[in-house]
Short mmCIF file of C-alpha atoms in Angstrom, two decimals:
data_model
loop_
_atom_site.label_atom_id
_atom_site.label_comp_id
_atom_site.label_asym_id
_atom_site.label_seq_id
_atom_site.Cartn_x
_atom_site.Cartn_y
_atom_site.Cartn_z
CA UNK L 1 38.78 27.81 64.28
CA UNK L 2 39.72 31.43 63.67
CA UNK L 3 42.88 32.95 63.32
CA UNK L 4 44.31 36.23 64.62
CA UNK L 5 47.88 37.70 63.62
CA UNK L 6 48.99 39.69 65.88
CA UNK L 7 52.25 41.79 65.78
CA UNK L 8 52.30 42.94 69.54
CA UNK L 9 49.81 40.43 71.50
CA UNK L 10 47.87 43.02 73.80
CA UNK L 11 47.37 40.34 76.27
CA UNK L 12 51.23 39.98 76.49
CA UNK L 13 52.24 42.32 79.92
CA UNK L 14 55.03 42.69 82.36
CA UNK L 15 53.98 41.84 86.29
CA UNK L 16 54.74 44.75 88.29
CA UNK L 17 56.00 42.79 91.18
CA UNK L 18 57.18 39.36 90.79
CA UNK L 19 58.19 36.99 94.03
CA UNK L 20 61.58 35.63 93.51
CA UNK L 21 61.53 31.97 94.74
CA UNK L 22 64.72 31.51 96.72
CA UNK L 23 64.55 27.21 96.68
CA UNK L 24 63.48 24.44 95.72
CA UNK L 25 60.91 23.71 98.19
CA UNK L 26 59.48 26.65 98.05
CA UNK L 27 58.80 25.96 94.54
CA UNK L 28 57.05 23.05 94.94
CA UNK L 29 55.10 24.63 97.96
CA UNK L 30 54.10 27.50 95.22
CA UNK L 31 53.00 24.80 92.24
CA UNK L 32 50.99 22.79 94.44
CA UNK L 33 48.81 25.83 95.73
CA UNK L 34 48.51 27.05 92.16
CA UNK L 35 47.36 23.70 90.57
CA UNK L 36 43.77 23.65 91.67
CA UNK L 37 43.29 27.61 90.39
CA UNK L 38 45.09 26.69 86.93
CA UNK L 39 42.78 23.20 86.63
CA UNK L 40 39.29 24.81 87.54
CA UNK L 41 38.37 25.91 83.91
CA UNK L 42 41.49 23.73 81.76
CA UNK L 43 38.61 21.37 80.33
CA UNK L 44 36.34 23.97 79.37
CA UNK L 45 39.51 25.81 77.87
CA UNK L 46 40.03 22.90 76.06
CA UNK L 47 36.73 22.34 74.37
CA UNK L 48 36.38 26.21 73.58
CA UNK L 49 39.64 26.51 72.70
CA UNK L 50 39.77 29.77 74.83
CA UNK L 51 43.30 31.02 75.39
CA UNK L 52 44.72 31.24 78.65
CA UNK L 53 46.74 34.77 78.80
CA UNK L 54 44.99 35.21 82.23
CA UNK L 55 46.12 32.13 83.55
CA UNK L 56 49.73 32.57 81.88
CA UNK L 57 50.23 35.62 83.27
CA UNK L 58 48.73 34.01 87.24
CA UNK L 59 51.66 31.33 86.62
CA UNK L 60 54.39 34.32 85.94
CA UNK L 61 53.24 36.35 88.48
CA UNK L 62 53.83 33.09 90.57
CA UNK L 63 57.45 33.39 90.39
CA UNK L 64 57.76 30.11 89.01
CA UNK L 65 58.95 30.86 85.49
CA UNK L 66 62.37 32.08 87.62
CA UNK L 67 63.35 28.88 89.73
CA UNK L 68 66.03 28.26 86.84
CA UNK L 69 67.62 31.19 86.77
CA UNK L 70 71.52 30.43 88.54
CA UNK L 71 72.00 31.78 92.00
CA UNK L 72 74.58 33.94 91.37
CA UNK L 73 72.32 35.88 89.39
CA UNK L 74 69.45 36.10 92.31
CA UNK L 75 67.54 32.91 91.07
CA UNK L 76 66.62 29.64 93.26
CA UNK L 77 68.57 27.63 90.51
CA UNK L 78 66.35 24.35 91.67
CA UNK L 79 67.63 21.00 90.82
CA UNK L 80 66.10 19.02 87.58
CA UNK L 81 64.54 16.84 90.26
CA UNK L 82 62.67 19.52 91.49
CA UNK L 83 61.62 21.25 87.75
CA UNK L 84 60.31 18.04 86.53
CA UNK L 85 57.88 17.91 89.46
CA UNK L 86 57.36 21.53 89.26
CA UNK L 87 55.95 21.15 85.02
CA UNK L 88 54.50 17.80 86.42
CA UNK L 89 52.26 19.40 88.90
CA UNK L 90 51.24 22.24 86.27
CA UNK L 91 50.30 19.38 84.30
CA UNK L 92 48.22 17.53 85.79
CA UNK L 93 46.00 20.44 86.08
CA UNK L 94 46.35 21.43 82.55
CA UNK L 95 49.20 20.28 80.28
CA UNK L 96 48.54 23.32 77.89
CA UNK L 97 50.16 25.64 80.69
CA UNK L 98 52.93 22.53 81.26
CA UNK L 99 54.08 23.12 78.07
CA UNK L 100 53.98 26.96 77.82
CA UNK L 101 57.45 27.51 79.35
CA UNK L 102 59.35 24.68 78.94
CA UNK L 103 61.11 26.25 76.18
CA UNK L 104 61.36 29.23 78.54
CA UNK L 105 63.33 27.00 80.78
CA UNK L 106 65.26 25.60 78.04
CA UNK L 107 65.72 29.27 77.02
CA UNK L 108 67.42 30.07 80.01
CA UNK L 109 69.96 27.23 80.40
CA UNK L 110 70.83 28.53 76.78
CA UNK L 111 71.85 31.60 78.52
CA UNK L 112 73.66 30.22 81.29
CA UNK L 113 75.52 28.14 78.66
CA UNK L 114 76.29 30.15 75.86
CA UNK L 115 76.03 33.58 77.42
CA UNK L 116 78.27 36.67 77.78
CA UNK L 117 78.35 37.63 81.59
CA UNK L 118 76.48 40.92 79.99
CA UNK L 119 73.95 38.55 78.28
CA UNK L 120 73.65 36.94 81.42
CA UNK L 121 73.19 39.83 83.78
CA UNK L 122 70.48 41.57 81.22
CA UNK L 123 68.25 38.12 80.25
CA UNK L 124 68.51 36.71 83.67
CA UNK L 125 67.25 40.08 85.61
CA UNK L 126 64.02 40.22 82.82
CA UNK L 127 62.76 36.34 83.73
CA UNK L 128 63.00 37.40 87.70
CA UNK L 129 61.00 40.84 86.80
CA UNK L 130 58.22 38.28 85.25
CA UNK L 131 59.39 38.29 81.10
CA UNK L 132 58.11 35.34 79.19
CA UNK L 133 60.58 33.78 76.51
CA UNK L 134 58.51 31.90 74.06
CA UNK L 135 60.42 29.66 71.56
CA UNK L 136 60.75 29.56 67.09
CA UNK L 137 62.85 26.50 67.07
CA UNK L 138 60.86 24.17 64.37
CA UNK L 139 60.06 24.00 61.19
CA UNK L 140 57.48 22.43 59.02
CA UNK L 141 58.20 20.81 55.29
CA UNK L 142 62.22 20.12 56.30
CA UNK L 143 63.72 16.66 55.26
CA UNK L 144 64.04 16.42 59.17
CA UNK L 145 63.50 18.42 62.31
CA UNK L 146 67.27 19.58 62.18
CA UNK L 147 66.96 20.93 58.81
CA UNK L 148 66.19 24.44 59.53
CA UNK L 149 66.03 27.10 56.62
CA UNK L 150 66.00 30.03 59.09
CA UNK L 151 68.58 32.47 58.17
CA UNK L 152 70.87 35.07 59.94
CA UNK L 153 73.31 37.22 58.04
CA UNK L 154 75.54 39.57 59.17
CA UNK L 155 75.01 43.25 57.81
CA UNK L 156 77.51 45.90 59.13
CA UNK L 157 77.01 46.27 62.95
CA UNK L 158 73.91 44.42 62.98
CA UNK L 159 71.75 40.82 62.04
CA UNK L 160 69.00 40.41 59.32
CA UNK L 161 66.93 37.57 60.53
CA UNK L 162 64.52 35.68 58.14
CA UNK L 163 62.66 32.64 57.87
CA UNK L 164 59.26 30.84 58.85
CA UNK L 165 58.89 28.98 62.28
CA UNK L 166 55.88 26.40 63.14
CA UNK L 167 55.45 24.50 66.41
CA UNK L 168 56.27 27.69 68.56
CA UNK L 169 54.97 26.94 71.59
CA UNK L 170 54.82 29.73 74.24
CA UNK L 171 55.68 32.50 71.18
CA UNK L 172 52.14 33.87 71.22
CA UNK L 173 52.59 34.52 75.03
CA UNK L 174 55.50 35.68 75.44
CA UNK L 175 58.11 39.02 75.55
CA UNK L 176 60.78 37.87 73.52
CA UNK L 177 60.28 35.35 71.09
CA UNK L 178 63.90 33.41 71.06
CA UNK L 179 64.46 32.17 67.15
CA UNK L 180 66.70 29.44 66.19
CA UNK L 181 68.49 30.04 62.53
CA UNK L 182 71.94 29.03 60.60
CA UNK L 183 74.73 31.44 59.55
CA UNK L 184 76.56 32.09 56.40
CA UNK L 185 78.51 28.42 57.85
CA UNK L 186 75.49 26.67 58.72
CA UNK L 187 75.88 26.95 62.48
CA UNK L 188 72.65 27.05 64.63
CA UNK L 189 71.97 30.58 66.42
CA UNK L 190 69.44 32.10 68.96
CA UNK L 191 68.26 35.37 68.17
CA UNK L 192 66.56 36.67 70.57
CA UNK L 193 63.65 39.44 69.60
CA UNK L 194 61.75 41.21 71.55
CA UNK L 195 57.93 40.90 70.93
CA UNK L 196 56.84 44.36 68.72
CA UNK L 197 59.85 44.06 66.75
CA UNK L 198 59.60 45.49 63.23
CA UNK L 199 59.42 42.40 60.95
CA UNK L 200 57.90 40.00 63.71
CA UNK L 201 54.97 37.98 63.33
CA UNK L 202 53.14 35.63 65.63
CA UNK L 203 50.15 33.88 63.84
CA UNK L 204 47.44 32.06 66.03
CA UNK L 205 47.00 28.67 63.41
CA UNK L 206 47.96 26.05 65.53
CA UNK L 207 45.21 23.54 64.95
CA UNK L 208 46.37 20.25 66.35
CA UNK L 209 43.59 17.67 68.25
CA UNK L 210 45.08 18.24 71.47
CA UNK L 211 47.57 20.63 73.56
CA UNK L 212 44.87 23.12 71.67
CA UNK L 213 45.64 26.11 73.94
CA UNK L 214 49.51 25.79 73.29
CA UNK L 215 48.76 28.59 70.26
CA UNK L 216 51.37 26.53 68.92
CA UNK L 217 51.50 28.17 65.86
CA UNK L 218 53.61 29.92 63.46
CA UNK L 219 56.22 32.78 63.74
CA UNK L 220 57.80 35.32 60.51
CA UNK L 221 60.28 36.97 60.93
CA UNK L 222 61.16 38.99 57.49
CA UNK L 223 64.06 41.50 57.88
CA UNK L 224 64.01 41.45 61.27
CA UNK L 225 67.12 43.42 62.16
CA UNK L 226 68.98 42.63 65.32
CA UNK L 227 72.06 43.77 67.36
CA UNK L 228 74.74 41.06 68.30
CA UNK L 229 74.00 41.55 71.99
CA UNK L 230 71.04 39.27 70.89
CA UNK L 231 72.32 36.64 69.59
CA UNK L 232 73.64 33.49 70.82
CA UNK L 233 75.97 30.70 69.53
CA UNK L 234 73.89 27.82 70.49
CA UNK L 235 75.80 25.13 68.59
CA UNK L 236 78.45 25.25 70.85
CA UNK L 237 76.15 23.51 73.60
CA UNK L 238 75.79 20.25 71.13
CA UNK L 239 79.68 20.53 70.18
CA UNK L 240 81.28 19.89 73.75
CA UNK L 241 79.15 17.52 76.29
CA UNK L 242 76.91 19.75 77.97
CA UNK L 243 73.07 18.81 79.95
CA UNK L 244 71.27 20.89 77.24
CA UNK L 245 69.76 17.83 75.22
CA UNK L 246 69.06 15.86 78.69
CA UNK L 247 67.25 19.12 80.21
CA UNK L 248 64.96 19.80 76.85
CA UNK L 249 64.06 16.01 77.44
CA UNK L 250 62.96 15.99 81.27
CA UNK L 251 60.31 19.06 80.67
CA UNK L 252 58.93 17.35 77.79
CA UNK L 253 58.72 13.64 79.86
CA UNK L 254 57.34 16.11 82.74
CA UNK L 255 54.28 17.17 80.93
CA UNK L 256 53.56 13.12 79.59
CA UNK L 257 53.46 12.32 83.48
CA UNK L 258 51.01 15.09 84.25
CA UNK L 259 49.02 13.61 81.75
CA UNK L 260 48.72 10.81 83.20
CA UNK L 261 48.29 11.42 86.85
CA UNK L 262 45.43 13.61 85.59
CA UNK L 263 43.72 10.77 83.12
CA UNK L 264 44.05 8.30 86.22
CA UNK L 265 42.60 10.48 88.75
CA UNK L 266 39.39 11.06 86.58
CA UNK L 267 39.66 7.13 86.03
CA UNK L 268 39.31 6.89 89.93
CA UNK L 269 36.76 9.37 90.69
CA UNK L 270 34.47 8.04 87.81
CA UNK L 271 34.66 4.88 88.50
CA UNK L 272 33.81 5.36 91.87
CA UNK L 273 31.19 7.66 90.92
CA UNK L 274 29.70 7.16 87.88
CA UNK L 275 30.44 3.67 86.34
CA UNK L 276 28.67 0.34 86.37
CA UNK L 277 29.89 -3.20 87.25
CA UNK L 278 30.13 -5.61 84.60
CA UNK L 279 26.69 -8.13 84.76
CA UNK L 280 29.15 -11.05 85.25
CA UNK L 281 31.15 -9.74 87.91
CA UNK L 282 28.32 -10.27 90.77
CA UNK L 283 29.11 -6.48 92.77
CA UNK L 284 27.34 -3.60 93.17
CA UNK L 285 29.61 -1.13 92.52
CA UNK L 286 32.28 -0.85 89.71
CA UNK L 287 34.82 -0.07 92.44
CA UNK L 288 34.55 -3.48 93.16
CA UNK L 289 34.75 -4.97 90.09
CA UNK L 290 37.84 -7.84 90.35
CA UNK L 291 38.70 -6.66 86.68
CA UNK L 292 38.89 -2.94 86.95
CA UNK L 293 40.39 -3.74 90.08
CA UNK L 294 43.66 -5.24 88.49
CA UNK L 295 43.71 -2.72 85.62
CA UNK L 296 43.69 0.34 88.36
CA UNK L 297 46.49 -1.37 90.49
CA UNK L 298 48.37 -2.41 86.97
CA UNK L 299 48.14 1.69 85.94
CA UNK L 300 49.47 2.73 89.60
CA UNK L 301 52.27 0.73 89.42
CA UNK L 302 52.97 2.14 85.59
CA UNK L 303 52.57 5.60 87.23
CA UNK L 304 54.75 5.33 90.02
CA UNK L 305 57.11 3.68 88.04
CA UNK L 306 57.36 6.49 85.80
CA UNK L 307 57.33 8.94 88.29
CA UNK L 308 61.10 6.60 89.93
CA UNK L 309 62.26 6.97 86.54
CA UNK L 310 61.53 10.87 86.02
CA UNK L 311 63.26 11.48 89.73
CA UNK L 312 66.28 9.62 88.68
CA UNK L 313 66.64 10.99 85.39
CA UNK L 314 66.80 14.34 87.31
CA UNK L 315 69.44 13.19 89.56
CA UNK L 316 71.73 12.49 86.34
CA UNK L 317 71.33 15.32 84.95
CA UNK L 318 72.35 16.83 87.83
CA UNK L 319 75.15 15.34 87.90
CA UNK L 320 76.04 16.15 84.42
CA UNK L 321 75.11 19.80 85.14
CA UNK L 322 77.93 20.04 87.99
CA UNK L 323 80.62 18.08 86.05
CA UNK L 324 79.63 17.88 82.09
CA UNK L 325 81.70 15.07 80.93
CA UNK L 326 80.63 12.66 77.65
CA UNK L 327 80.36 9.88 80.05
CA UNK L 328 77.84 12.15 82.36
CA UNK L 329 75.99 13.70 79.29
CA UNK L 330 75.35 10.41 77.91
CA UNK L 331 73.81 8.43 81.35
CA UNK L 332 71.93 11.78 81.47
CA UNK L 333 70.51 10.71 78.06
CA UNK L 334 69.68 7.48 78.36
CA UNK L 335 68.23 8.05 82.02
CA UNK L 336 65.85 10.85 80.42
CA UNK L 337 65.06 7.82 77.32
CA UNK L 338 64.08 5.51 80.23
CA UNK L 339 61.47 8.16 81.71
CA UNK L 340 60.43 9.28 78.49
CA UNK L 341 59.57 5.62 77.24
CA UNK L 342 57.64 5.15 81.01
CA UNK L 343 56.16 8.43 80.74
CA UNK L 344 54.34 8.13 77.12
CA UNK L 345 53.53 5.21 77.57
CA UNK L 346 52.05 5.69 81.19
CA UNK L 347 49.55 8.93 79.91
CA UNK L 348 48.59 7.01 76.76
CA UNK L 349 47.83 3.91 78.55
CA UNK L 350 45.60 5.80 81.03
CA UNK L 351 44.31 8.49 78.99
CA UNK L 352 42.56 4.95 77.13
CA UNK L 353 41.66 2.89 79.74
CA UNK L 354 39.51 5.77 81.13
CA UNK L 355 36.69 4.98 78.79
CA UNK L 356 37.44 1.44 79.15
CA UNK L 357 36.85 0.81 82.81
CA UNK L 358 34.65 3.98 82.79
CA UNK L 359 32.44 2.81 79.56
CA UNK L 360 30.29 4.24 77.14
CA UNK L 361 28.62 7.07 79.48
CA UNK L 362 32.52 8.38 80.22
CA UNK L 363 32.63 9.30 76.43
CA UNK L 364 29.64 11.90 76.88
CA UNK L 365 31.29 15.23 75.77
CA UNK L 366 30.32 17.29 79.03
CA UNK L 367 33.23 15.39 81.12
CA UNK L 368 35.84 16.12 78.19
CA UNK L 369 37.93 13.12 79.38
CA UNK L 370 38.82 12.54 75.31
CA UNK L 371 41.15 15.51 76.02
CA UNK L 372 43.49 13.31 78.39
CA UNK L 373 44.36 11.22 75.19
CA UNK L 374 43.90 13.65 73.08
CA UNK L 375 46.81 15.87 74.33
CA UNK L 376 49.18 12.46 75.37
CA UNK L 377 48.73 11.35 71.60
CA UNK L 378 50.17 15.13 70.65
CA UNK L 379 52.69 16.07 72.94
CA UNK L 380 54.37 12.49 72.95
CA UNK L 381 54.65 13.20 69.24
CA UNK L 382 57.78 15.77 69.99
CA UNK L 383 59.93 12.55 69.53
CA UNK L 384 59.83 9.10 68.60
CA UNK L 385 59.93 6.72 71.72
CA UNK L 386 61.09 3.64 69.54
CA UNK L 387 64.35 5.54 69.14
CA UNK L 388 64.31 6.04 73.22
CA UNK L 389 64.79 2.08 72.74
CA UNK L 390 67.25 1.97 70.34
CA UNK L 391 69.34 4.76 72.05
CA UNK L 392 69.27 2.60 74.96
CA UNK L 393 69.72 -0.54 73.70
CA UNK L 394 72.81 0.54 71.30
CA UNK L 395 74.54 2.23 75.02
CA UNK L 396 73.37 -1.30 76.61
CA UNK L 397 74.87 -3.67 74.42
CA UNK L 398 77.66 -1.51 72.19
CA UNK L 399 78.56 1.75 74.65
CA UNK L 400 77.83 3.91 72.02
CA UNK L 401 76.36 7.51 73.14
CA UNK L 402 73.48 9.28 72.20
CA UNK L 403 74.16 11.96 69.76
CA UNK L 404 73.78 14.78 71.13
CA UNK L 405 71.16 17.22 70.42
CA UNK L 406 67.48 18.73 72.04
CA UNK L 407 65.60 15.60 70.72
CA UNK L 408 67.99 12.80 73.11
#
């Protein structure tokens, strides 16, 4: 696989006109008759490893990286309910471009938390003009994921940013490239930079089995000098109960499910199409096999199940979103564990039995279906699920709430 460094990504442009969604079913009107365009070359994308900037730049120009962005500040401000479906339906047709700007959404309920009214006014008006906020949140080689060695000192009127970022998802596409770092106390900031920045790099390395057209790669940012009007004290959303953690966790439980609506309707079309009964099952057609019968109906249920569990996590977090309270924040939580546990284990569950009740000709490389599993097994690595159980089970049995942070 190569690797480019780029410093201002040519592909990287501003839409001249972008449609301002006004609600939220006009947002789900636009993502369903945008699907089949983004899905008609994803597995071909996949297996070249070509980089979607046109299609990135089709779903700006969609208006659908604005449906966060709060009323009063001209934006649709749809309900979690609604965005989960939204990056679900995106996903399904290819869970690369799912993933793109969920940190772009997570980006701008950073604003709406943490923001100065001027902050506000400036970041909000760029995503409804069609800007793309990428992310530079992780780190690779920490003891954990929260120990970030990112650093932002103050020097006279201005910030010195500096540090090394992997796992930035959306970075390579985007117009500012949000980075997460510590202060002279430790405390977490955003600085936001604007792509071409002096000091800025975005490297194209990301070489994980799936999610391959993420460009989920690396960010530098070495002296990069900022003015305070970009930065923002993010702590402060994970020091008083706010949605923040919650939200982070629907989009990522969002792109699991479109996983697996995808890997099951491939498992339905080939097995209709393509596949052979089993000699002892005395039918013609796989369709009617008893066996792959049962496993179909047992992954519909799992899928619909999930899909209950994603809607109601919304609805809390709703609810925590109009009256933050620990009590709120924390059902938020363990709602959004529930649908993450049904969601990962829903697209890796399907993504598998694909080849199983498809068989040996479904793993020929021209149909691509290893990408399904390939991109559950990565993506459903952003957390581990068996501490979606414990978090539940410990608020089950003891009361005790989640701690909060992006990974609850």
């Amino acid at each position: 696989m190569s690797s480019a460094v780029l410093d201002i990504p040519t592909p990287v442009t501003t839409p001249d006109v972008v449609p301002v969604i006004r609600n939220d079913a006009e947002a789900l009107q636009v993502a369903r008759a945008l699907a089949p365009q983004l899905a008609e070359q994803a597995a071909l994308r996949d297996q070249q490893r070509k980089l979607p900037f046109d299609e990135v730049e089709l779903f700006s120009r969609s208006g659908l990286w604005g449906i966060t962005v709060p009323r009063a500040f001209g934006g649709a401000e749809v309900s979690a309910v609604t965005l989960a479906e939204v990056i679900a339906i995106i996903s399904a047709a290819d869970p690369s471009l799912g993933q793109i700007p969920q940190n772009h959404y997570c980006l701008v309920e950073d604003i709406r938390l943490e923001g100065s009214p001027e902050q506000q006014r400036y970041f909000f008006d760029l995503v409804l003009r069609g800007q793309r906020y990428g992310n530079a949140f992780s780190e690779a080689g920490g003891k954990t994921v929260l120990d970030i060695q990112t650093t932002i000192r103050r020097d006279g009127d201005e910030y010195v940013l500096n540090g090394r970022k992997f796992y930035a998802t959306g970075a390579l596409y985007a117009h500012w490239v949000p980075v997460l770092a510590v202060d002279e106390e430790g405390k977490a900031l955003l600085a936001f930079v604007e792509q071409g920045t002096p000091g800025l790099t975005v490297v194209d390395d990301w070489s994980g089995f799936g999610q391959r057209t993420t460009a989920s790669g690396t960010v530098i940012a070495e002296q990069v000098r900022l003015k305070p009007f970009q930065i923002f004290y993010t702590h402060r959303s994970y020091d008083r109960p706010t949605f923040a953690g919650p939200f982070a966790q629907i989009t990522t439980a969002a792109i699991d499910l479109g996983i697996a609506r995808a890997a099951l309707a491939d498992t339905v079309d080939f097995v209709r199409q393509q596949a052979r009964p089993w000699i002892d099952s005395g039918v013609e057609r796989a369709a009617d096999d008893p066996l792959t019968i049962v496993t179909i109906g047992d992954l519909q249920y799992r899928l619909v199940a999930a899909e209950a569990l994603l809607e109601r996590a919304g609805r809390f977090i709703d609810i925590a979103k109009a009256e933050p309270t620990e009590d709120t924040v924390a059902e938020a939580a363990i709602a959004v564990g529930l649908a993450k546990i049904a969601t990962t284990e829903i697209s890796l569950l399907a993504a598998s039995k694909l080849f199983e009740l498809g068989g040996s000709k479904a793993t020929q490389g021209r149909f691509n279906y290893d990408r399904h599993w390939r991109n559950a097994r990565v993506h459903t690595l952003h957390d581990p699920v068996r501490w979606k159980y414990h978090a539940i089970g410990n608020y089950t049995l003891n009361g005790i709430k989640p701690a909060r942070h992006s990974w609850n």
